[in-house]
Amino acid sequence: MSITQNARLQPDNPAAVAPATGLTRTDFGNPAAWALAVILIIMPLIANGFFLIEIFGTTLILGVVALSLMFLAGYGGMVSLMQLTIAGLAGYMTAVLGASGNANISLGWPWWLATPMAIALATLFGTVGGALAVRTEGIYTIMITLAIASAFYYFTNQNWVIFNGHTGINSIVTPHFWGVDWRADIPFYYVILAVAVLCFGAVSYLARTPFGLALQGVRDNPRRMAALGFNVNAHRVAAYAFASFVAALGGVLQVWNYRQISPGSVGVERAIDILIIAVVGGITRPIGPFIGALIFVLLRTFTLDFLVAIGFDGNRFRLLIGLGFLVIVLFSPDGIVGLWERWRGRGEQGQTQPGGGRHG
C-alpha cells in the first residue's frame, strides 16, 4: 500500500500541531525574516573571513546536520544520534573517493563524481541504520543509533586501509572550476548558504505534503495510522532516508570546510552536540537547529577565552553549554523557538485584551 495513501489528516486541534508545520505563508510577510535574509546575503560585505566561515559558515553547516535530526524527532518522533555519523561517512567518502594528501588512500576521482557518490553511500548507510532503528521505540531507538555512532567511531579509529586510523585524511582537495576556487571564503560561504536554504525549504515543504502529514500522524498515534491502512515502518524508513541525505550534505560541506577529517570529527560527544544544538534551538520547527547552532558556535568559540580572562580553566566551556542546555530544557522543552513563540503570543494576547493598547 502506498505510504502516502489517505494522508490528508484532519487533526482534532489544529493549533496543537501549528508549531510543527515548518515555514508558513505569514513568514514571507514577516519583516524580520526579510531582514535576516538580506543580512545573510550581504554578510561577506560586513564580516571578515573569520566570522564569515568560522562563525556563520560553521553555524549553517552544523544547522544542516541538526536539521536532519529535527526532521526525524520533530515530525517523526524518532531521536537519532547517528546523524553526525552519516555526515562523517559522507565526509570520509568524499576524501577516499576524491583527491587528498594521502595518495595511497584516496582514489583521485573528480569532485563532481566523488561528491554525489559519497552522498549516495551515506544516504544508503543512514537508510539501512534507520531500517534497524524503526523496529524499536523510545529509549531503544536512541540506544541503537548511539551504538551505530560509537561503532563507526571505533572502526574509523582502528582502520588504516580505508580511513587511515586515528590520523585521518588531510589536505582534501576542494572544488575548483569555472576559474573559481569554491573553497575561498566568499564563494564557499554562498555555497553553504545555498545548501542550508535548500535544506530548510525542503524540510518546511515536506512537512506540509501528504507524506509529511502522515509522518506526523505516525508520530502521534502509530496504531491508529496502521489501522487506517498506512505502512508505519515505511514512513519511518523514508524519513530516515531523507534525513540521511540532508545530513550527508552537511558532512560534505564540513569536510570541504576543514579540508581534513579524522575519527575525532565523528566521536560520540560530537553526536551528542548535534542533539544539544537541535534541542536548544527548538526541535519543533526547522529554524530551531540553526538558532541552536549559532548559540553553540558562539559559546564554543568565545567562552574559552572569556573563562581564561576571568581566571577559570578554559576547558570548562562545555560546562556552561551543559548548564545552558539544562536551563532551556527545564523552562522551555521547545527550545529558543518555543520561548520566542510564547513571548510573542503573550504580547499579542495582551494587545487584544481590554486596556491592552488597542483602540476603536
Tab-separated table of C-alpha atoms in Angstrom:
chain	number	residue	atom	x	y	z
A	1	MET	CA	0.000	0.000	0.000
A	2	SER	CA	1.298	3.461	-0.824
A	3	ILE	CA	2.923	5.206	2.101
A	4	THR	CA	1.027	8.387	1.328
A	5	GLN	CA	-2.419	6.858	0.977
A	6	ASN	CA	-5.166	8.982	2.570
A	7	ALA	CA	-2.546	11.302	4.020
A	8	ARG	CA	-4.802	14.339	4.296
A	9	LEU	CA	-5.155	14.220	8.024
A	10	GLN	CA	-7.550	16.448	9.896
A	11	PRO	CA	-6.231	16.953	13.442
A	12	ASP	CA	-8.785	17.447	16.211
A	13	ASN	CA	-6.923	20.534	17.392
A	14	PRO	CA	-5.116	22.311	14.547
A	15	ALA	CA	-3.451	24.731	16.924
A	16	ALA	CA	-1.730	21.832	18.650
A	17	VAL	CA	0.306	20.985	15.583
A	18	ALA	CA	0.852	24.521	14.329
A	19	PRO	CA	4.458	24.793	15.604
A	20	ALA	CA	5.444	21.728	13.546
A	21	THR	CA	4.220	22.979	10.201
A	22	GLY	CA	7.526	24.495	9.158
A	23	LEU	CA	7.556	27.692	7.125
A	24	THR	CA	4.124	29.304	6.971
A	25	ARG	CA	2.806	31.773	4.422
A	26	THR	CA	2.795	34.527	7.011
A	27	ASP	CA	6.564	34.147	7.393
A	28	PHE	CA	7.016	35.573	3.891
A	29	GLY	CA	5.406	38.808	5.051
A	30	ASN	CA	7.443	38.991	8.249
A	31	PRO	CA	9.839	41.969	8.118
A	32	ALA	CA	12.241	40.181	10.479
A	33	ALA	CA	12.510	37.231	8.089
A	34	TRP	CA	13.275	39.520	5.155
A	35	ALA	CA	15.812	41.465	7.226
A	36	LEU	CA	17.546	38.208	8.181
A	37	ALA	CA	17.632	37.140	4.538
A	38	VAL	CA	19.219	40.428	3.490
A	39	ILE	CA	21.813	40.204	6.264
A	40	LEU	CA	22.760	36.664	5.260
A	41	ILE	CA	23.128	37.684	1.616
A	42	ILE	CA	25.302	40.717	2.311
A	43	MET	CA	27.275	39.030	5.104
A	44	PRO	CA	30.547	38.938	3.079
A	45	LEU	CA	30.386	42.751	2.935
A	46	ILE	CA	30.145	43.219	6.704
A	47	ALA	CA	32.138	40.285	8.127
A	48	ASN	CA	35.784	39.304	7.834
A	49	GLY	CA	36.956	35.827	6.847
A	50	PHE	CA	36.964	34.500	10.416
A	51	PHE	CA	33.371	35.469	11.203
A	52	LEU	CA	32.193	34.586	7.710
A	53	ILE	CA	33.373	30.969	7.785
A	54	GLU	CA	34.250	30.030	11.372
A	55	ILE	CA	31.110	31.564	12.860
A	56	PHE	CA	28.352	31.902	10.274
A	57	GLY	CA	29.544	29.214	7.855
A	58	THR	CA	30.079	26.690	10.644
A	59	THR	CA	26.696	27.640	12.113
A	60	LEU	CA	24.939	26.863	8.837
A	61	ILE	CA	26.800	23.551	8.406
A	62	LEU	CA	26.000	22.341	11.916
A	63	GLY	CA	22.465	23.639	11.441
A	64	VAL	CA	22.030	21.464	8.341
A	65	VAL	CA	23.179	18.332	10.210
A	66	ALA	CA	20.968	19.209	13.209
A	67	LEU	CA	18.092	19.909	10.805
A	68	SER	CA	18.158	16.246	9.788
A	69	LEU	CA	17.748	15.299	13.458
A	70	MET	CA	14.986	17.876	13.872
A	71	PHE	CA	13.094	16.360	10.938
A	72	LEU	CA	13.229	12.889	12.458
A	73	ALA	CA	12.459	13.911	16.038
A	74	GLY	CA	10.077	16.812	15.421
A	75	TYR	CA	7.979	15.265	12.667
A	76	GLY	CA	8.595	11.556	13.155
A	77	GLY	CA	9.140	11.274	16.904
A	78	MET	CA	12.432	9.407	16.330
A	79	VAL	CA	15.504	10.706	18.163
A	80	SER	CA	18.534	9.589	16.165
A	81	LEU	CA	22.081	10.013	17.460
A	82	MET	CA	23.692	8.772	14.257
A	83	GLN	CA	23.097	11.878	12.129
A	84	LEU	CA	26.645	13.122	12.668
A	85	THR	CA	27.877	9.619	11.844
A	86	ILE	CA	26.083	9.829	8.493
A	87	ALA	CA	27.619	13.251	7.895
A	88	GLY	CA	31.012	11.848	8.865
A	89	LEU	CA	30.694	8.937	6.465
A	90	ALA	CA	29.858	11.367	3.655
A	91	GLY	CA	32.950	13.369	4.573
A	92	TYR	CA	35.163	10.288	4.691
A	93	MET	CA	33.863	9.024	1.367
A	94	THR	CA	34.479	12.459	-0.175
A	95	ALA	CA	38.092	12.165	0.946
A	96	VAL	CA	38.512	8.497	-0.030
A	97	LEU	CA	36.901	8.738	-3.461
A	98	GLY	CA	38.303	12.193	-4.249
A	99	ALA	CA	41.828	13.562	-4.008
A	100	SER	CA	43.791	14.372	-0.858
A	101	GLY	CA	47.276	14.484	0.584
A	102	ASN	CA	47.011	10.744	1.313
A	103	ALA	CA	47.529	9.498	-2.235
A	104	ASN	CA	47.843	5.888	-1.064
A	105	ILE	CA	44.240	6.011	0.216
A	106	SER	CA	42.322	8.481	-1.954
A	107	LEU	CA	41.249	7.246	-5.380
A	108	GLY	CA	41.573	10.653	-7.028
A	109	TRP	CA	38.114	10.869	-8.617
A	110	PRO	CA	36.990	14.343	-9.763
A	111	TRP	CA	34.840	16.173	-7.224
A	112	TRP	CA	31.729	16.079	-9.427
A	113	LEU	CA	31.862	12.276	-9.340
A	114	ALA	CA	33.192	11.696	-5.818
A	115	THR	CA	30.734	14.033	-4.098
A	116	PRO	CA	27.445	12.533	-5.405
A	117	MET	CA	28.778	9.033	-4.747
A	118	ALA	CA	29.744	9.983	-1.191
A	119	ILE	CA	26.283	11.447	-0.573
A	120	ALA	CA	24.612	8.353	-2.033
A	121	LEU	CA	26.671	5.965	0.133
A	122	ALA	CA	25.992	7.990	3.280
A	123	THR	CA	22.266	8.142	2.472
A	124	LEU	CA	22.194	4.384	1.955
A	125	PHE	CA	24.043	3.847	5.236
A	126	GLY	CA	21.574	6.047	7.108
A	127	THR	CA	18.608	4.337	5.479
A	128	VAL	CA	19.848	0.888	6.487
A	129	GLY	CA	20.534	2.130	10.006
A	130	GLY	CA	17.061	3.648	10.092
A	131	ALA	CA	15.524	0.371	8.954
A	132	LEU	CA	17.079	-1.225	12.036
A	133	ALA	CA	16.084	1.599	14.360
A	134	VAL	CA	12.397	1.753	13.338
A	135	ARG	CA	11.854	-1.683	14.812
A	136	THR	CA	12.206	-0.089	18.243
A	137	GLU	CA	10.769	2.940	20.008
A	138	GLY	CA	11.789	5.465	22.618
A	139	ILE	CA	14.998	4.844	24.529
A	140	TYR	CA	15.778	1.748	22.452
A	141	THR	CA	15.878	3.813	19.259
A	142	ILE	CA	18.291	6.202	20.919
A	143	MET	CA	20.485	3.318	22.099
A	144	ILE	CA	20.607	1.655	18.670
A	145	THR	CA	21.575	4.864	16.884
A	146	LEU	CA	24.101	5.643	19.632
A	147	ALA	CA	25.585	2.170	19.200
A	148	ILE	CA	25.920	2.760	15.449
A	149	ALA	CA	27.651	6.089	16.087
A	150	SER	CA	30.007	4.553	18.619
A	151	ALA	CA	30.837	1.574	16.398
A	152	PHE	CA	31.610	3.843	13.449
A	153	TYR	CA	33.931	5.962	15.580
A	154	TYR	CA	35.966	2.965	16.755
A	155	PHE	CA	36.016	1.486	13.269
A	156	THR	CA	37.446	4.658	11.734
A	157	ASN	CA	39.923	4.953	14.602
A	158	GLN	CA	41.276	1.438	14.091
A	159	ASN	CA	41.017	1.012	10.322
A	160	TRP	CA	44.128	2.129	8.441
A	161	VAL	CA	43.407	0.755	4.995
A	162	ILE	CA	40.361	2.914	4.217
A	163	PHE	CA	40.186	5.611	6.904
A	164	ASN	CA	43.890	5.972	7.839
A	165	GLY	CA	43.240	5.250	11.500
A	166	HIS	CA	43.396	7.919	14.169
A	167	THR	CA	45.454	10.163	11.885
A	168	GLY	CA	42.598	10.662	9.473
A	169	ILE	CA	42.835	12.095	5.964
A	170	ASN	CA	44.376	15.517	5.373
A	171	SER	CA	44.747	18.073	2.572
A	172	ILE	CA	41.467	17.109	0.912
A	173	VAL	CA	41.091	18.756	-2.497
A	174	THR	CA	38.069	21.047	-2.788
A	175	PRO	CA	36.163	22.033	-5.971
A	176	HIS	CA	37.817	24.416	-8.397
A	177	PHE	CA	36.008	25.086	-11.668
A	178	TRP	CA	34.874	27.954	-13.894
A	179	GLY	CA	38.031	29.701	-12.762
A	180	VAL	CA	36.712	29.957	-9.186
A	181	ASP	CA	38.180	28.400	-6.063
A	182	TRP	CA	34.938	27.418	-4.362
A	183	ARG	CA	36.697	26.966	-1.035
A	184	ALA	CA	37.701	30.618	-0.953
A	185	ASP	CA	35.852	32.378	1.858
A	186	ILE	CA	33.191	34.275	-0.103
A	187	PRO	CA	32.314	31.599	-2.719
A	188	PHE	CA	32.278	28.883	-0.052
A	189	TYR	CA	30.007	30.936	2.197
A	190	TYR	CA	27.463	31.272	-0.590
A	191	VAL	CA	27.702	27.525	-1.297
A	192	ILE	CA	26.962	26.809	2.365
A	193	LEU	CA	24.141	29.367	2.412
A	194	ALA	CA	22.562	27.897	-0.721
A	195	VAL	CA	22.645	24.355	0.675
A	196	ALA	CA	21.226	25.498	4.027
A	197	VAL	CA	18.384	27.413	2.362
A	198	LEU	CA	17.528	24.472	0.099
A	199	CYS	CA	17.508	22.033	3.024
A	200	PHE	CA	15.432	24.398	5.145
A	201	GLY	CA	12.949	24.882	2.307
A	202	ALA	CA	12.777	21.156	1.595
A	203	VAL	CA	12.030	20.289	5.216
A	204	SER	CA	9.441	23.076	5.512
A	205	TYR	CA	7.742	21.970	2.300
A	206	LEU	CA	7.850	18.251	3.068
A	207	ALA	CA	6.166	18.846	6.427
A	208	ARG	CA	3.022	20.025	4.584
A	209	THR	CA	2.929	17.309	1.932
A	210	PRO	CA	0.763	14.196	2.317
A	211	PHE	CA	3.864	12.275	3.353
A	212	GLY	CA	4.794	14.840	5.984
A	213	LEU	CA	1.286	14.958	7.434
A	214	ALA	CA	1.153	11.179	7.526
A	215	LEU	CA	4.562	11.072	9.248
A	216	GLN	CA	3.266	13.430	11.934
A	217	GLY	CA	0.261	11.162	12.319
A	218	VAL	CA	2.615	8.209	12.768
A	219	ARG	CA	4.467	10.222	15.392
A	220	ASP	CA	1.290	10.958	17.355
A	221	ASN	CA	-0.550	7.654	17.074
A	222	PRO	CA	1.149	4.859	15.088
A	223	ARG	CA	-1.505	2.278	15.941
A	224	ARG	CA	-4.299	4.445	14.632
A	225	MET	CA	-2.349	5.178	11.462
A	226	ALA	CA	-1.719	1.469	10.938
A	227	ALA	CA	-5.417	0.789	11.426
A	228	LEU	CA	-6.169	3.384	8.742
A	229	GLY	CA	-4.014	1.442	6.293
A	230	PHE	CA	-0.718	3.327	6.477
A	231	ASN	CA	2.571	1.463	6.443
A	232	VAL	CA	4.124	2.896	9.602
A	233	ASN	CA	7.599	1.422	9.151
A	234	ALA	CA	7.748	2.520	5.515
A	235	HIS	CA	7.051	6.115	6.525
A	236	ARG	CA	9.723	5.972	9.188
A	237	VAL	CA	12.346	4.438	6.907
A	238	ALA	CA	11.559	7.008	4.207
A	239	ALA	CA	12.024	9.749	6.836
A	240	TYR	CA	15.408	8.296	7.735
A	241	ALA	CA	16.380	8.247	4.055
A	242	PHE	CA	15.527	11.921	3.588
A	243	ALA	CA	17.191	12.933	6.861
A	244	SER	CA	20.292	10.951	5.885
A	245	PHE	CA	20.503	12.841	2.602
A	246	VAL	CA	20.346	16.171	4.441
A	247	ALA	CA	22.989	15.049	6.952
A	248	ALA	CA	25.230	13.840	4.114
A	249	LEU	CA	25.108	17.284	2.506
A	250	GLY	CA	26.244	18.782	5.792
A	251	GLY	CA	29.053	16.232	6.021
A	252	VAL	CA	30.416	17.142	2.589
A	253	LEU	CA	30.375	20.839	3.486
A	254	GLN	CA	32.128	20.044	6.764
A	255	VAL	CA	34.985	18.185	5.109
A	256	TRP	CA	35.368	20.922	2.486
A	257	ASN	CA	35.460	23.481	5.270
A	258	TYR	CA	38.351	21.935	7.206
A	259	ARG	CA	39.948	20.039	4.298
A	260	GLN	CA	40.557	17.121	6.627
A	261	ILE	CA	38.625	14.541	8.602
A	262	SER	CA	39.571	12.259	11.469
A	263	PRO	CA	37.794	9.983	13.974
A	264	GLY	CA	37.541	12.925	16.357
A	265	SER	CA	35.116	14.507	13.891
A	266	VAL	CA	32.662	11.620	14.324
A	267	GLY	CA	33.111	10.920	18.032
A	268	VAL	CA	30.182	10.193	20.310
A	269	GLU	CA	30.496	13.548	22.074
A	270	ARG	CA	30.156	15.285	18.708
A	271	ALA	CA	26.988	13.297	18.053
A	272	ILE	CA	25.626	14.485	21.395
A	273	ASP	CA	26.471	18.065	20.382
A	274	ILE	CA	24.093	17.742	17.417
A	275	LEU	CA	21.315	16.681	19.781
A	276	ILE	CA	22.063	19.638	22.063
A	277	ILE	CA	22.005	22.030	19.104
A	278	ALA	CA	18.632	20.745	17.906
A	279	VAL	CA	17.020	20.797	21.352
A	280	VAL	CA	18.393	24.180	22.429
A	281	GLY	CA	17.245	25.873	19.237
A	282	GLY	CA	13.902	24.118	19.099
A	283	ILE	CA	13.106	20.688	17.770
A	284	THR	CA	9.609	21.540	16.539
A	285	ARG	CA	10.459	23.971	13.718
A	286	PRO	CA	13.153	23.929	11.002
A	287	ILE	CA	14.622	27.268	12.091
A	288	GLY	CA	15.398	25.854	15.542
A	289	PRO	CA	18.564	23.889	14.621
A	290	PHE	CA	20.138	26.971	13.050
A	291	ILE	CA	19.414	29.072	16.139
A	292	GLY	CA	20.863	26.342	18.347
A	293	ALA	CA	23.901	26.027	16.087
A	294	LEU	CA	24.599	29.769	16.317
A	295	ILE	CA	24.416	29.672	20.117
A	296	PHE	CA	26.640	26.589	20.237
A	297	VAL	CA	29.274	28.028	17.886
A	298	LEU	CA	29.405	31.346	19.746
A	299	LEU	CA	29.834	29.579	23.083
A	300	ARG	CA	32.419	27.178	21.714
A	301	THR	CA	34.408	29.975	20.084
A	302	PHE	CA	34.376	32.720	22.696
A	303	THR	CA	33.584	31.119	26.062
A	304	LEU	CA	37.038	29.554	26.406
A	305	ASP	CA	38.787	32.924	26.117
A	306	PHE	CA	36.238	34.511	28.422
A	307	LEU	CA	36.805	31.910	31.134
A	308	VAL	CA	40.565	32.276	30.868
A	309	ALA	CA	40.241	36.068	31.088
A	310	ILE	CA	38.363	35.832	34.403
A	311	GLY	CA	40.763	33.243	35.823
A	312	PHE	CA	38.945	29.944	35.193
A	313	ASP	CA	40.005	26.866	33.287
A	314	GLY	CA	39.082	27.375	29.636
A	315	ASN	CA	38.238	23.702	29.232
A	316	ARG	CA	35.135	24.278	31.360
A	317	PHE	CA	33.327	25.916	28.468
A	318	ARG	CA	31.401	22.680	27.938
A	319	LEU	CA	30.087	23.017	31.488
A	320	LEU	CA	28.452	26.294	30.518
A	321	ILE	CA	26.982	24.688	27.408
A	322	GLY	CA	25.597	21.871	29.552
A	323	LEU	CA	24.113	24.254	32.108
A	324	GLY	CA	22.508	26.300	29.346
A	325	PHE	CA	21.091	23.105	27.868
A	326	LEU	CA	19.566	22.092	31.211
A	327	VAL	CA	18.043	25.532	31.799
A	328	ILE	CA	16.439	25.664	28.364
A	329	VAL	CA	15.097	22.109	28.592
A	330	LEU	CA	13.730	22.824	32.081
A	331	PHE	CA	11.923	26.051	31.210
A	332	SER	CA	11.204	25.520	27.523
A	333	PRO	CA	11.046	21.991	26.074
A	334	ASP	CA	10.607	23.636	22.659
A	335	GLY	CA	13.913	25.497	22.992
A	336	ILE	CA	14.563	29.095	21.997
A	337	VAL	CA	11.843	28.939	19.340
A	338	GLY	CA	9.337	27.899	21.985
A	339	LEU	CA	10.350	30.769	24.262
A	340	TRP	CA	10.013	33.252	21.410
A	341	GLU	CA	6.582	31.962	20.360
A	342	ARG	CA	5.256	32.068	23.929
A	343	TRP	CA	6.588	35.600	24.429
A	344	ARG	CA	5.057	36.742	21.158
A	345	GLY	CA	1.762	35.022	21.999
A	346	ARG	CA	1.567	36.787	25.349
A	347	GLY	CA	2.247	40.125	23.683
A	348	GLU	CA	-0.496	39.595	21.126
A	349	GLN	CA	-2.908	38.408	23.808
A	350	GLY	CA	-2.168	41.467	25.923
A	351	GLN	CA	-2.866	43.770	22.991
A	352	THR	CA	-6.250	42.196	22.234
A	353	GLN	CA	-7.478	42.277	25.841
A	354	PRO	CA	-9.378	45.320	27.182
A	355	GLY	CA	-6.915	48.048	28.044
A	356	GLY	CA	-4.176	46.243	26.108
A	357	GLY	CA	-3.343	49.227	23.956
A	358	ARG	CA	-5.769	48.831	21.020
A	359	HIS	CA	-8.495	51.431	20.479
A	360	GLY	CA	-11.662	51.531	18.485
